[in-house]
């Protein structure tokens, strides 16, 4: 007789465990909310990190004249320095 009971329990296990797990989770969630209290409301005007970064960059370049740049002819080095300067000819 026990083998029939265990076979029935094994075959119906998902139908039994899901409602039990759901009720346990619901009770635990409500208990945690009761003990901790309601979370503070998040401000709605909070900006993302990328938006903050873009605003900071715009503020940094706001006072600069963007037309004054160093020409490529005036720059001394165009490419990054090679290891031990082996691949670059000496400048005179």
PDB file of C-alpha atoms in Angstrom:
ATOM      1  CA  UNK A   1       0.000   0.000   0.000  1.00  0.00           C
ATOM      2  CA  UNK A   2       2.855   2.389   0.805  1.00  0.00           C
ATOM      3  CA  UNK A   3       4.292   1.943  -2.673  1.00  0.00           C
ATOM      4  CA  UNK A   4       1.021   3.148  -4.203  1.00  0.00           C
ATOM      5  CA  UNK A   5       0.978   6.203  -1.909  1.00  0.00           C
ATOM      6  CA  UNK A   6       4.603   7.099  -2.719  1.00  0.00           C
ATOM      7  CA  UNK A   7       3.976   6.650  -6.446  1.00  0.00           C
ATOM      8  CA  UNK A   8       0.992   8.991  -6.238  1.00  0.00           C
ATOM      9  CA  UNK A   9       2.989  11.558  -4.241  1.00  0.00           C
ATOM     10  CA  UNK A  10       5.877  11.388  -6.744  1.00  0.00           C
ATOM     11  CA  UNK A  11       3.600  11.870  -9.728  1.00  0.00           C
ATOM     12  CA  UNK A  12       1.667  14.753  -8.150  1.00  0.00           C
ATOM     13  CA  UNK A  13       4.669  16.463  -6.491  1.00  0.00           C
ATOM     14  CA  UNK A  14       4.743  19.554  -8.750  1.00  0.00           C
ATOM     15  CA  UNK A  15       1.050  20.157  -8.153  1.00  0.00           C
ATOM     16  CA  UNK A  16       1.590  19.972  -4.395  1.00  0.00           C
ATOM     17  CA  UNK A  17       4.893  21.797  -3.984  1.00  0.00           C
ATOM     18  CA  UNK A  18       4.128  24.830  -6.152  1.00  0.00           C
ATOM     19  CA  UNK A  19       1.160  26.094  -4.087  1.00  0.00           C
ATOM     20  CA  UNK A  20       3.040  25.374  -0.862  1.00  0.00           C
ATOM     21  CA  UNK A  21       6.121  27.269  -2.096  1.00  0.00           C
ATOM     22  CA  UNK A  22       3.920  30.115  -3.288  1.00  0.00           C
ATOM     23  CA  UNK A  23       2.203  30.464   0.092  1.00  0.00           C
ATOM     24  CA  UNK A  24       5.525  30.261   1.970  1.00  0.00           C
ATOM     25  CA  UNK A  25       7.023  32.928  -0.285  1.00  0.00           C
ATOM     26  CA  UNK A  26       4.020  35.191   0.068  1.00  0.00           C
ATOM     27  CA  UNK A  27       3.979  34.889   3.855  1.00  0.00           C
ATOM     28  CA  UNK A  28       7.745  35.470   4.019  1.00  0.00           C
ATOM     29  CA  UNK A  29       7.512  38.534   1.803  1.00  0.00           C
ATOM     30  CA  UNK A  30       4.726  40.050   3.868  1.00  0.00           C
ATOM     31  CA  UNK A  31       6.562  39.281   7.102  1.00  0.00           C
ATOM     32  CA  UNK A  32       9.757  40.897   5.818  1.00  0.00           C
ATOM     33  CA  UNK A  33       7.852  44.006   4.710  1.00  0.00           C
ATOM     34  CA  UNK A  34       6.165  44.155   8.114  1.00  0.00           C
ATOM     35  CA  UNK A  35       9.471  43.906   9.981  1.00  0.00           C
ATOM     36  CA  UNK A  36      11.483  46.271   7.775  1.00  0.00           C
ATOM     37  CA  UNK A  37       8.739  48.752   7.055  1.00  0.00           C
ATOM     38  CA  UNK A  38       7.952  50.314   3.723  1.00  0.00           C
ATOM     39  CA  UNK A  39      11.032  51.240   1.676  1.00  0.00           C
ATOM     40  CA  UNK A  40      11.651  54.956   1.160  1.00  0.00           C
ATOM     41  CA  UNK A  41      10.336  56.333  -2.085  1.00  0.00           C
ATOM     42  CA  UNK A  42      13.037  56.774  -4.716  1.00  0.00           C
ATOM     43  CA  UNK A  43      13.332  60.231  -6.240  1.00  0.00           C
ATOM     44  CA  UNK A  44      11.862  60.314  -9.720  1.00  0.00           C
ATOM     45  CA  UNK A  45      14.309  62.854 -11.122  1.00  0.00           C
ATOM     46  CA  UNK A  46      17.422  60.779 -10.499  1.00  0.00           C
ATOM     47  CA  UNK A  47      19.565  60.571 -13.623  1.00  0.00           C
ATOM     48  CA  UNK A  48      21.511  57.622 -14.905  1.00  0.00           C
ATOM     49  CA  UNK A  49      25.301  57.476 -14.734  1.00  0.00           C
ATOM     50  CA  UNK A  50      25.655  58.076 -18.474  1.00  0.00           C
ATOM     51  CA  UNK A  51      23.420  61.165 -18.293  1.00  0.00           C
ATOM     52  CA  UNK A  52      25.433  62.540 -15.366  1.00  0.00           C
ATOM     53  CA  UNK A  53      28.670  61.927 -17.276  1.00  0.00           C
ATOM     54  CA  UNK A  54      27.365  63.704 -20.380  1.00  0.00           C
ATOM     55  CA  UNK A  55      26.253  66.706 -18.325  1.00  0.00           C
ATOM     56  CA  UNK A  56      29.641  66.896 -16.601  1.00  0.00           C
ATOM     57  CA  UNK A  57      31.430  66.782 -19.955  1.00  0.00           C
ATOM     58  CA  UNK A  58      29.193  69.537 -21.317  1.00  0.00           C
ATOM     59  CA  UNK A  59      29.896  71.706 -18.267  1.00  0.00           C
ATOM     60  CA  UNK A  60      33.649  71.158 -18.642  1.00  0.00           C
ATOM     61  CA  UNK A  61      33.698  72.264 -22.269  1.00  0.00           C
ATOM     62  CA  UNK A  62      31.146  75.063 -21.877  1.00  0.00           C
ATOM     63  CA  UNK A  63      33.759  77.765 -21.274  1.00  0.00           C
ATOM     64  CA  UNK A  64      36.286  76.536 -23.835  1.00  0.00           C
ATOM     65  CA  UNK A  65      36.612  77.769 -27.394  1.00  0.00           C
ATOM     66  CA  UNK A  66      36.248  74.664 -29.515  1.00  0.00           C
ATOM     67  CA  UNK A  67      37.703  76.325 -32.624  1.00  0.00           C
ATOM     68  CA  UNK A  68      41.167  76.613 -31.096  1.00  0.00           C
ATOM     69  CA  UNK A  69      42.819  73.278 -31.633  1.00  0.00           C
ATOM     70  CA  UNK A  70      46.428  72.323 -32.246  1.00  0.00           C
ATOM     71  CA  UNK A  71      47.046  71.559 -35.898  1.00  0.00           C
ATOM     72  CA  UNK A  72      48.552  68.250 -36.872  1.00  0.00           C
ATOM     73  CA  UNK A  73      51.579  70.030 -38.352  1.00  0.00           C
ATOM     74  CA  UNK A  74      52.400  71.557 -34.971  1.00  0.00           C
ATOM     75  CA  UNK A  75      52.160  68.305 -33.088  1.00  0.00           C
ATOM     76  CA  UNK A  76      55.496  66.648 -32.514  1.00  0.00           C
ATOM     77  CA  UNK A  77      54.338  63.069 -32.488  1.00  0.00           C
ATOM     78  CA  UNK A  78      51.449  61.604 -34.423  1.00  0.00           C
ATOM     79  CA  UNK A  79      51.670  57.977 -33.382  1.00  0.00           C
ATOM     80  CA  UNK A  80      52.157  56.385 -29.992  1.00  0.00           C
ATOM     81  CA  UNK A  81      55.689  55.625 -29.026  1.00  0.00           C
ATOM     82  CA  UNK A  82      56.850  52.206 -30.112  1.00  0.00           C
ATOM     83  CA  UNK A  83      58.595  49.885 -27.706  1.00  0.00           C
ATOM     84  CA  UNK A  84      62.169  51.134 -27.257  1.00  0.00           C
ATOM     85  CA  UNK A  85      61.660  53.349 -30.326  1.00  0.00           C
ATOM     86  CA  UNK A  86      62.964  50.569 -32.583  1.00  0.00           C
ATOM     87  CA  UNK A  87      60.482  51.095 -35.380  1.00  0.00           C
ATOM     88  CA  UNK A  88      60.823  54.861 -35.658  1.00  0.00           C
ATOM     89  CA  UNK A  89      63.569  56.834 -37.341  1.00  0.00           C
ATOM     90  CA  UNK A  90      65.445  59.386 -35.288  1.00  0.00           C
ATOM     91  CA  UNK A  91      64.151  62.942 -35.487  1.00  0.00           C
ATOM     92  CA  UNK A  92      66.618  65.642 -36.353  1.00  0.00           C
TER      93      UNK A  92
END
